[in-house]
Amino acid sequence: MTSDKVLRSVDIWMDEGEEFDDEVKNFRKGTVRKIIFIAGCIAAAVVAAGAAMNIGEFHIDFFEIYRIIWAHLTGNVYDENADWILWQWRLPRICCDILAGTGLAAAGVVMQSILRNPLADPYTTGISSGASFGATIAMALGLSLTTSGFAVVVNAFFFALIPTAVILAVSRFKSASPATMIMVGIAIMYMFNATSTLIRLYADPDTQAAIFAWTVGTTDIREWSHVVTMSLFVAAGLIACQLMTRRLNVIATGDESARSIGVNAERLRIVSLLVVSFLAAGIVSFTGLIGFVGLVCPHIARLIVGSDNRYLLPASAAFGALLLLIADIIGHVIVYGHSIQVGVITAFLGAPLLLYLILRQGKEVWRCP
Amino acid sequence: MGDSDLDIDGLGFGYGNASKVLDGISLKVSGPQLVSIIGPNGVGKSTLIYCINKILSPTEGTVMIQGREVRDYSVKELAKTMGFVPHATSDVFPMTVMDTVLMGRHPHSGRKITDKDVQEAYSILKTLEIEKFAMRQFDELSAGQHQKVVLARGLAQKPKILLLDEPTSNLDIKHQMDVTRILKELSERDGMTVIMISHDLNIASRYSDYIVMMYDKKIFRIGKPEEVITEENIRHVYKVESKVITDDGRPYVILRDPQFRPGPLDDNSFCSGRCEGYMPKYLLIG
């Protein structure tokens, strides 16, 4: 009898459901698969980092690279030339790859969840362009909100807040849909890009070349102070993002739904956009504009670990680091004797990858809002 | 006498300077009851639910939850007391059914999902007979199954008051009855007040303790099903003719359509395939 079955089920619920141990195990098993993917990406990134550091005129064996790094960390340097080349030339660049890939991919996950839009990332919402513009005027025109050593970063963060504020204002006063917010972001992106180009036209040739290379997106930095600053931004941003992941899951179901489950969607959206702006500014100030990482990595990771942000965020971040390291390797080997900026390679890799995901992916991993 | 679980007094709501959507709504509900809100489209049923759940702020009057004004509750406090099952939910980035239901534990459990949370979520899925879909993606399910999953998420909140916006609109008649009966049983066993919007007068009549009939932004009638579901009230509110019959002490509605003139019905006729000329005299809703 259905009625008996219902009564029994209700009784089971009242008894706190002690007979569902197998189901709990089954549920936890799914979690293990996600953790394996994250661990796999981290392991692959460690290998890719070795491969990327292996490239260069001064040859160092693949396994020797890890030994030299370990020797440096433990204060037992045995090959000073190799140590100097790795620590002064190659390792800062690799750290920058990892930090930029991790941060941009994590920012993409957060943006896609809060705007409930698969096309959202710091680049398509204009946040990266705002940061880029702020950094450009600090570098080319010397105009900055502060005169400290962090002038470029502070400017980048301030200008990254402009698209954030516009998106929030439009969503608040015009009740904009998530799709409209992206269109607003794209409009702002074009505006900032046009202004940055205008400034470049009137800059002196050296500054022009430096800004151009930086605008394309490069991780080729040599100063450890930059790596340390960037890592502080990325670490703080990642921790803040990870702490918000469960609430981000809820907000992805819609604002009314989120509110009924105890999540203030509007407040979470503001906090998330501030964190993403902080994260993007901390990266873009040093690397310039690197597109597609924040857009593509969450989608690829979502195919494997699903849409639960608690796992999607670290999975995308780990995959982002791996993708940027691969882009770095390709950029250094594709043309003999020259290196191509990582931003160009991510665009070449990311654009067809995104098209493939949209056109050929049998299983739907997102739906148009 | 203690405070009512829900006490609405003189509630009004309007969008800007436009005409009111709700006017002078007063209602008290307490204890384990199933209350159905019925009425034609556009009379303010969903707006009333949104005002109760603080999604909209009333422009007049007050909403008290357990003796405290709803606007004084934080979003999280309110979610521990009151659940809301929306008519539709977004699935831009669909998660598994289990993950979706576990969201309902968010007000109680914080960041970590415990084994107890999973067990409770699973037992609710079993109660609603969708436990076999637990590890399936939400977007792989039918509209009716979606509705059950969202209902399961609301139940996982274990609220004192559960608000539902047409929770059975996508379900077939068996599942409509099953779900409404489960809501009624859970309200009795858990001491939960269930307030649901329904367009199905017969389901509302069969399972509700009380029915609120809304018309023209106001409450037109409140009472037990036999007091509200009458031919006269249905004619006034829905502008349709009906015949109300009683079974097991509950009223059921058979709608009539005077503008429709069916031909003679042969009792021995059997319709299969093309059915022109086979017209029922009455149209049973529900």
XYZ file of C-alpha atoms in Angstrom:
655
model
C 0.000 0.000 0.000
C 1.314 3.409 -0.986
C 0.026 4.944 2.214
C 1.969 2.417 4.306
C 5.093 3.110 2.258
C 4.726 6.843 2.823
C 4.190 6.343 6.542
C 7.250 4.088 6.737
C 9.370 6.627 4.866
C 8.166 9.397 7.120
C 9.008 7.250 10.146
C 12.485 6.594 8.713
C 12.955 10.340 8.395
C 11.854 10.849 11.958
C 14.314 8.157 13.084
C 17.135 10.186 11.436
C 17.481 7.612 8.642
C 20.054 5.294 10.167
C 19.603 2.680 7.475
C 21.211 4.758 4.717
C 24.876 4.038 5.433
C 25.427 2.548 1.954
C 23.967 5.636 0.325
C 26.267 7.841 2.390
C 29.252 5.723 1.250
C 28.073 6.018 -2.364
C 27.769 9.788 -1.996
C 31.253 10.053 -0.483
C 32.651 7.883 -3.305
C 31.710 10.634 -5.787
C 33.768 13.045 -3.694
C 36.856 10.824 -3.962
C 36.671 10.985 -7.766
C 36.668 14.774 -7.619
C 39.636 14.855 -5.267
C 41.541 12.465 -7.562
C 40.994 14.879 -10.475
C 42.282 17.813 -8.418
C 45.319 15.798 -7.248
C 45.925 14.660 -10.861
C 45.915 18.256 -12.113
C 48.343 19.316 -9.375
C 50.669 16.394 -10.192
C 50.469 17.201 -13.920
C 51.211 20.861 -13.136
C 54.339 19.845 -11.179
C 55.531 17.816 -14.181
C 54.606 20.607 -16.620
C 56.487 23.115 -14.441
C 59.591 20.906 -14.718
C 59.141 20.658 -18.480
C 58.720 24.445 -18.779
C 61.891 25.061 -16.739
C 63.692 22.526 -18.916
C 63.366 24.843 -21.928
C 66.212 27.281 -22.618
C 69.675 27.557 -24.087
C 71.326 26.481 -20.852
C 70.362 22.819 -20.696
C 69.448 21.279 -17.350
C 68.179 17.683 -17.119
C 64.515 17.305 -16.269
C 65.000 15.525 -12.908
C 68.027 17.699 -12.128
C 65.712 20.723 -12.061
C 63.818 19.383 -9.043
C 67.105 18.465 -7.299
C 68.500 21.984 -7.824
C 65.321 23.592 -6.485
C 65.386 21.267 -3.445
C 69.085 21.987 -2.881
C 68.399 25.732 -2.998
C 65.525 25.432 -0.522
C 67.619 23.373 1.889
C 70.689 25.635 1.486
C 72.897 22.988 -0.191
C 73.481 24.589 -3.604
C 75.894 22.401 -5.610
C 75.641 23.940 -9.121
C 75.702 27.705 -8.894
C 75.193 28.401 -12.603
C 72.174 26.166 -12.909
C 70.853 27.448 -9.589
C 71.176 31.067 -10.735
C 69.487 30.402 -14.091
C 66.611 28.554 -12.497
C 66.015 30.917 -9.583
C 66.656 34.201 -11.379
C 65.306 33.463 -14.864
C 62.994 30.523 -15.075
C 61.339 29.899 -11.716
C 59.779 33.399 -11.324
C 58.128 32.927 -14.725
C 56.848 29.461 -13.780
C 55.508 30.752 -10.446
C 53.786 33.543 -12.355
C 52.209 30.979 -14.718
C 50.913 28.969 -11.779
C 49.609 31.974 -9.858
C 47.952 33.605 -12.872
C 46.370 30.337 -14.069
C 45.123 29.463 -10.604
C 43.730 32.904 -9.832
C 42.075 33.586 -13.190
C 40.414 30.148 -13.324
C 39.112 30.538 -9.758
C 37.830 34.029 -10.584
C 36.043 32.536 -13.619
C 34.261 29.963 -11.434
C 33.059 32.646 -9.035
C 31.916 34.991 -11.818
C 30.008 32.234 -13.628
C 28.192 31.250 -10.437
C 27.227 34.701 -9.215
C 26.100 35.901 -12.640
C 24.618 32.471 -13.456
C 26.197 32.767 -16.858
C 28.606 30.339 -18.539
C 30.263 33.208 -20.439
C 31.265 35.177 -17.351
C 34.891 35.608 -16.356
C 37.024 38.604 -15.332
C 37.795 39.242 -19.013
C 34.239 39.196 -20.432
C 32.867 41.292 -17.574
C 35.401 44.041 -18.179
C 37.102 43.604 -14.785
C 40.426 42.599 -16.344
C 40.167 45.443 -18.857
C 39.506 47.905 -16.036
C 42.528 46.593 -14.143
C 44.579 46.723 -17.332
C 43.558 50.336 -17.968
C 44.465 51.314 -14.401
C 47.855 49.673 -14.733
C 48.405 51.262 -18.176
C 47.872 54.833 -16.992
C 50.126 54.180 -13.990
C 52.889 52.844 -16.226
C 52.545 55.097 -19.287
C 51.351 58.373 -17.793
C 52.602 57.964 -14.230
C 49.087 58.680 -12.946
C 48.320 56.709 -9.837
C 46.220 56.904 -6.708
C 49.310 56.225 -4.609
C 53.002 56.841 -4.926
C 54.047 53.676 -3.115
C 55.671 50.659 -4.751
C 52.179 49.247 -5.221
C 51.045 52.123 -7.470
C 50.301 49.873 -10.449
C 48.396 47.277 -8.390
C 46.399 49.891 -6.491
C 45.449 51.611 -9.746
C 44.536 48.263 -11.301
C 42.303 47.372 -8.342
C 40.598 50.777 -8.349
C 39.811 50.631 -12.059
C 38.744 46.980 -11.799
C 36.084 48.186 -9.364
C 34.520 50.453 -12.018
C 33.052 47.638 -14.183
C 32.131 45.841 -10.956
C 30.228 48.899 -9.708
C 28.507 49.411 -13.072
C 27.418 45.749 -13.233
C 26.061 45.935 -9.680
C 24.310 49.257 -10.318
C 22.683 47.982 -13.496
C 21.574 44.778 -11.766
C 20.159 46.710 -8.817
C 18.365 49.543 -10.546
C 17.346 47.934 -13.821
C 16.779 44.385 -12.494
C 19.131 43.168 -15.200
C 19.264 39.520 -16.123
C 22.617 37.705 -15.837
C 22.924 37.916 -19.648
C 22.468 41.705 -19.539
C 25.200 41.974 -16.914
C 27.618 40.247 -19.300
C 26.638 42.626 -22.101
C 27.267 45.566 -19.772
C 30.683 44.066 -18.957
C 31.517 43.639 -22.644
C 30.553 47.278 -23.350
C 32.828 48.455 -20.537
C 35.611 46.170 -21.762
C 35.515 47.809 -25.206
C 35.527 51.261 -23.650
C 38.583 50.552 -21.491
C 40.403 48.786 -24.320
C 39.816 51.747 -26.661
C 41.117 54.192 -24.059
C 44.178 52.014 -23.378
C 44.894 51.928 -27.124
C 44.554 55.711 -27.311
C 47.126 56.136 -24.536
C 49.500 53.729 -26.291
C 49.281 55.798 -29.480
C 50.756 58.806 -27.680
C 53.319 56.978 -25.542
C 57.028 57.005 -26.429
C 58.229 53.982 -28.481
C 59.857 52.117 -25.553
C 56.838 52.483 -23.303
C 54.615 51.646 -26.262
C 56.440 48.368 -26.866
C 56.438 47.480 -23.169
C 52.737 48.222 -22.820
C 51.907 46.328 -25.990
C 53.744 43.178 -24.859
C 52.086 43.471 -21.481
C 48.629 44.068 -22.950
C 48.933 40.824 -24.911
C 49.496 38.985 -21.648
C 52.866 37.718 -20.466
C 54.113 35.841 -17.455
C 57.739 36.584 -18.235
C 58.602 38.364 -14.990
C 62.018 38.163 -13.345
C 61.576 39.844 -9.994
C 60.765 37.761 -6.943
C 59.181 40.787 -5.261
C 56.525 40.732 -8.001
C 55.977 37.007 -7.495
C 55.597 37.494 -3.740
C 53.103 40.362 -4.163
C 51.142 38.404 -6.712
C 51.091 35.287 -4.530
C 49.707 37.322 -1.609
C 46.845 38.564 -3.795
C 46.162 35.123 -5.240
C 46.360 33.276 -1.900
C 44.052 35.765 -0.167
C 41.646 35.717 -3.127
C 41.580 31.921 -3.355
C 40.921 31.474 0.361
C 38.088 34.029 0.221
C 36.608 32.318 -2.855
C 36.837 28.848 -1.325
C 35.073 30.060 1.825
C 32.172 31.254 -0.329
C 31.784 28.111 -2.436
C 28.806 26.543 -0.662
C 26.897 29.815 -0.819
C 27.894 30.142 -4.493
C 26.202 26.783 -5.123
C 23.025 28.171 -3.636
C 23.110 31.495 -5.514
C 23.408 29.588 -8.808
C 19.816 28.344 -8.277
C 18.435 31.889 -8.453
C 18.156 34.806 -6.039
C 14.717 33.959 -4.621
C 15.666 30.352 -4.158
C 18.954 31.345 -2.495
C 17.196 33.702 -0.122
C 14.796 30.975 0.982
C 17.788 28.751 1.837
C 19.408 31.475 3.912
C 21.804 33.124 1.463
C 21.569 36.865 0.855
C 22.219 36.783 -2.886
C 22.682 40.505 -3.302
C 25.274 40.777 -0.530
C 27.130 37.668 -1.694
C 27.246 39.075 -5.234
C 28.814 42.333 -4.010
C 31.403 40.535 -1.835
C 32.234 38.069 -4.617
C 32.716 40.807 -7.212
C 35.017 42.692 -4.826
C 37.064 39.538 -4.227
C 37.259 38.817 -7.971
C 38.311 42.426 -8.658
C 41.024 42.113 -6.018
C 42.186 38.805 -7.484
C 42.123 40.024 -11.093
C 43.934 43.272 -10.222
C 46.640 41.356 -8.377
C 47.260 39.229 -11.465
C 46.621 41.637 -14.345
C 48.979 44.259 -12.835
C 51.890 41.891 -13.416
C 50.838 39.760 -16.378
C 48.598 41.977 -18.467
C 45.474 40.635 -20.106
C 45.343 36.840 -20.313
C 42.032 35.757 -21.773
C 40.163 32.461 -21.926
C 41.723 30.898 -18.802
C 38.877 32.103 -16.599
C 36.334 31.109 -19.222
C 37.537 27.705 -20.393
C 39.002 26.110 -17.247
C 35.759 26.081 -15.243
C 33.927 24.433 -18.149
C 36.514 21.694 -18.585
C 36.702 21.052 -14.839
C 32.889 21.041 -14.657
C 32.838 18.116 -17.108
C 34.831 16.019 -14.641
C 33.859 17.192 -11.157
C 30.376 18.618 -11.823
C 29.002 21.973 -10.772
C 29.551 21.777 -7.006
C 31.719 24.851 -6.426
C 33.383 23.334 -3.350
C 35.255 21.010 -5.721
C 34.901 22.956 -8.950
C 36.898 25.910 -7.622
C 40.062 23.976 -6.613
C 39.728 21.742 -9.688
C 39.506 24.749 -12.044
C 42.340 26.497 -10.209
C 44.613 23.441 -10.537
C 43.604 23.012 -14.184
C 44.200 26.741 -14.806
C 47.769 26.429 -13.524
C 48.307 23.388 -15.757
C 46.831 25.148 -18.821
C 49.020 28.213 -18.400
C 52.135 26.063 -17.926
C 51.291 24.174 -21.129
C 50.736 27.507 -22.905
C 54.112 28.674 -21.572
C 55.845 25.526 -22.924
C 54.181 25.913 -26.341
C 55.077 29.617 -26.405
C 58.747 28.772 -25.833
C 59.094 25.900 -28.316
C 56.773 26.776 -31.200
C 59.176 29.282 -32.820
C 62.845 28.350 -32.483
C 64.861 30.986 -30.674
C 61.846 33.147 -29.818
C 59.168 33.047 -27.208
C 55.551 33.958 -27.775
C 53.586 35.571 -24.966
C 51.424 33.212 -22.993
C 48.316 35.366 -23.627
C 48.555 34.656 -27.366
C 48.860 30.922 -26.775
C 45.912 30.797 -24.342
C 43.800 32.584 -26.946
C 44.885 30.075 -29.617
C 44.219 27.151 -27.285
C 41.176 28.563 -25.539
C 39.110 29.782 -28.470
C 38.906 26.442 -30.360
C 38.575 24.573 -27.076
C 35.585 26.692 -26.158
C 34.086 26.235 -29.627
C 34.580 22.483 -29.308
C 32.892 22.456 -25.928
C 29.941 24.429 -27.257
C 29.461 22.536 -30.510
C 30.550 18.970 -29.863
C 29.990 18.285 -26.218
C 27.277 15.640 -25.989
C 26.553 16.147 -22.351
C 25.193 19.511 -21.349
C 27.292 21.082 -18.646
C 25.502 24.398 -18.628
C 22.269 25.855 -19.861
C 21.575 29.263 -21.304
C 19.935 31.418 -18.643
C -2.443 32.283 24.437
C 0.893 31.917 22.612
C 1.914 33.688 19.411
C 0.685 32.303 16.100
C 3.280 30.742 13.823
C 2.155 33.166 11.136
C 0.188 36.339 11.815
C -0.512 38.673 8.902
C -2.268 41.930 9.696
C -3.532 44.431 7.132
C -0.911 43.458 4.556
C -0.743 45.530 1.403
C 1.700 45.577 -1.479
C 2.084 47.633 -4.630
C 4.796 48.213 -7.200
C 5.775 51.911 -7.009
C 2.811 54.222 -7.523
C 0.987 51.625 -9.570
C -2.228 50.120 -8.296
C -2.060 47.703 -5.405
C -1.377 44.025 -5.918
C -2.457 43.078 -2.386
C -4.831 44.965 -0.120
C -5.821 44.442 3.507
C -4.732 40.820 3.856
C -5.128 39.468 7.396
C -4.516 35.852 8.276
C -3.459 33.793 11.292
C -2.138 30.281 11.001
C -0.718 28.148 13.763
C 0.348 24.577 14.352
C 0.397 21.547 12.085
C -1.957 22.536 9.316
C -2.123 22.390 5.568
C -3.512 25.639 4.214
C -4.160 26.058 0.502
C -4.335 29.442 -1.180
C -6.565 29.343 -4.237
C -7.817 31.930 -6.688
C -7.622 32.932 -10.350
C -4.403 34.089 -11.999
C -3.201 37.581 -11.047
C -5.026 37.956 -7.726
C -1.770 38.176 -5.751
C -1.264 34.626 -4.448
C 2.461 34.476 -5.271
C 2.959 38.088 -4.132
C 1.441 37.151 -0.766
C 3.866 34.221 -0.426
C 6.807 36.498 -1.391
C 5.745 39.057 1.255
C 5.540 36.329 3.903
C 8.994 35.063 2.944
C 10.578 38.573 2.893
C 11.418 38.321 -0.801
C 9.155 41.377 -1.205
C 8.677 44.054 1.442
C 5.013 44.849 2.147
C 4.033 48.482 1.657
C 1.369 48.215 4.397
C 0.685 46.039 7.396
C 2.824 43.501 9.181
C 3.894 39.878 8.872
C 4.762 38.224 12.192
C 6.520 34.859 12.361
C 6.312 33.255 15.793
C 5.631 36.627 17.414
C 8.429 38.493 15.651
C 8.203 40.753 12.613
C 9.546 39.053 9.528
C 11.669 42.072 8.582
C 13.589 41.664 11.873
C 14.736 38.172 10.868
C 18.119 37.798 9.166
C 18.023 35.813 5.921
C 19.631 32.817 7.637
C 17.380 32.968 10.719
C 14.333 33.061 8.482
C 15.583 30.065 6.478
C 15.792 28.026 9.687
C 12.176 28.837 10.482
C 10.573 29.046 7.072
C 11.153 27.112 3.867
C 10.036 28.194 0.419
C 9.528 25.942 -2.572
C 9.422 28.145 -5.687
C 7.385 27.326 -8.741
C 10.526 27.097 -10.867
C 14.233 26.995 -10.162
C 17.271 27.831 -12.262
C 19.561 25.036 -13.392
C 22.205 26.933 -15.357
C 24.885 24.769 -13.762
C 22.970 21.650 -12.750
C 24.240 19.628 -9.820
C 23.265 16.141 -8.731
C 19.878 15.621 -7.131
C 21.559 14.798 -3.807
C 23.681 17.985 -3.900
C 20.566 20.017 -4.734
C 18.619 18.560 -1.803
C 21.608 19.021 0.512
C 21.448 22.770 -0.177
C 18.380 22.701 2.051
C 20.636 21.792 4.989
C 22.648 25.005 4.449
C 20.896 27.093 7.147
C 21.608 24.375 9.727
C 24.917 22.813 8.777
C 27.272 25.575 7.629
C 30.104 24.625 5.278
C 30.539 20.948 6.118
C 28.064 18.336 4.950
C 27.774 15.633 7.613
C 26.754 12.000 7.160
C 23.579 12.862 9.038
C 22.773 15.545 6.453
C 23.212 12.993 3.647
C 21.050 10.451 5.485
C 18.279 12.962 6.043
C 18.400 14.113 2.427
C 18.239 10.511 1.240
C 15.280 9.676 3.473
C 13.378 12.681 2.108
C 14.130 11.536 -1.453
C 12.818 8.107 -0.469
C 9.677 9.622 1.014
C 9.046 11.375 -2.305
C 9.963 8.155 -4.196
C 12.825 9.735 -6.151
C 15.728 8.155 -4.238
C 16.844 6.288 -7.374
C 17.703 9.648 -8.959
C 19.925 10.703 -6.027
C 23.183 10.700 -7.998
C 21.666 11.814 -11.325
C 22.151 15.332 -12.662
C 19.209 17.648 -11.927
C 18.812 18.579 -15.613
C 18.417 14.931 -16.627
C 15.069 14.707 -14.833
C 11.556 15.467 -16.051
C 9.673 18.615 -15.020
C 7.671 16.636 -12.474
C 10.806 15.109 -10.970
C 12.359 18.607 -10.842
C 9.408 19.732 -8.804
C 9.841 16.852 -6.366
C 13.572 17.583 -5.986
C 12.904 21.254 -5.205
C 10.227 20.146 -2.738
C 12.758 17.749 -1.164
C 15.181 20.671 -0.783
C 12.497 22.663 1.030
C 11.733 19.711 3.330
C 15.459 19.245 4.043
C 15.373 22.681 5.708
C 13.060 21.109 8.321
C 11.226 24.408 8.649
C 8.446 25.272 11.068
C 6.546 26.886 8.191
C 6.780 25.664 4.602
C 5.544 27.877 1.761
C 4.974 26.291 -1.632
C 4.159 27.981 -4.934
C 2.151 25.480 -6.991
C 4.227 22.478 -5.863
C 2.296 19.938 -7.896
C 1.611 21.821 -11.138
C 3.913 19.599 -13.220
C 2.908 16.294 -11.642
C 0.453 13.702 -12.892
C -2.675 13.079 -10.831
C -1.221 10.186 -8.838
C 1.877 12.134 -7.886
C -0.175 15.250 -7.135
C -2.133 13.200 -4.620
C 0.981 11.477 -3.247
C 2.900 14.726 -2.747
C -0.003 16.589 -1.162
C -0.731 13.654 1.144
C 2.951 13.512 2.177
C 2.857 17.258 2.914
C -0.242 16.733 5.039
C 1.335 13.796 6.914
C 4.620 15.627 7.468
C 2.783 18.669 8.745
C 1.047 16.474 11.342
C 4.111 14.462 12.361
C 6.586 17.356 12.397
C 4.225 20.050 13.651
C 4.873 21.979 10.442
C 2.571 24.631 9.001
C 2.270 24.099 5.257
C 0.920 26.921 3.109
C 0.640 26.129 -0.581
C -0.695 27.860 -3.626
C -2.812 25.523 -5.699
C -4.913 25.745 -8.837
C -6.392 22.324 -8.221
C -9.532 22.876 -6.167
C -10.152 19.164 -5.657
C -6.648 18.403 -4.382
C -6.828 21.477 -2.152
C -10.217 20.403 -0.861
C -9.175 16.794 -0.274
C -6.078 17.455 1.832
C -6.326 20.990 3.248
C -7.341 21.853 6.781
C -8.188 25.360 5.646
C -8.550 27.096 2.310
C -7.865 30.754 1.597
C -9.724 31.904 -1.501
C -8.321 35.117 -2.986
C -10.049 37.481 -5.349
C -9.273 41.014 -6.519
C -6.134 41.520 -4.330
C -8.012 40.510 -1.179
C -8.960 37.413 0.727
C -12.470 36.561 -0.426
C -13.143 33.611 1.892
C -11.243 31.686 4.561
C -12.480 28.494 6.097
C -12.724 24.752 5.998
C -12.965 23.311 2.490
C -16.750 22.820 2.703
C -17.160 26.478 3.685
C -15.039 27.825 0.836
C -15.526 25.413 -2.050
C -19.109 26.252 -2.958
C -20.787 26.744 -6.323
C -21.559 30.352 -5.434
C -17.968 31.210 -4.437
C -16.530 29.523 -7.533
C -18.975 31.426 -9.746
C -18.050 34.742 -8.087
C -14.272 34.245 -8.090
C -13.562 32.153 -11.190
C -16.626 33.229 -13.245
C -17.428 29.639 -14.108
C -20.393 27.399 -13.464
C -19.794 24.286 -11.443
C -21.413 21.507 -9.560
C -20.029 20.709 -6.110
C -20.509 17.184 -4.838
C -19.497 15.804 -1.450
C -17.488 12.654 -0.848
C -15.955 11.607 2.506
C -17.257 14.890 3.880
C -15.167 16.942 1.438
C -16.462 19.030 -1.466
C -15.324 18.258 -5.024
C -15.852 20.425 -8.049
C -17.204 19.409 -11.411
C -16.931 22.269 -13.854
C -19.708 23.008 -16.294
C -19.446 24.910 -19.523
C -22.838 26.354 -20.566
C -21.377 27.613 -23.847
C -20.518 24.095 -24.855
C -23.343 21.900 -26.191
C -22.233 18.285 -26.366
C -24.084 15.901 -28.626
C -25.959 12.873 -27.274
C -23.632 10.517 -25.430
C -24.102 6.853 -26.189
C -23.340 4.923 -23.018
C -22.161 1.967 -25.070
C -19.907 4.006 -27.343
C -16.181 3.458 -27.100
C -13.759 6.046 -28.287
C -10.353 5.146 -29.578
C -8.205 6.943 -32.128
C -10.221 9.797 -33.709
C -12.827 10.951 -31.225
C -14.908 13.659 -32.961
C -18.394 13.710 -31.539
C -17.334 12.093 -28.267
C -17.778 14.944 -25.847
C -18.193 14.702 -22.101
C -21.038 16.505 -20.470
C -18.895 17.542 -17.536
C -15.247 18.349 -17.289
C -13.646 17.086 -14.111
C -10.690 19.146 -12.988
C -7.815 17.698 -11.041
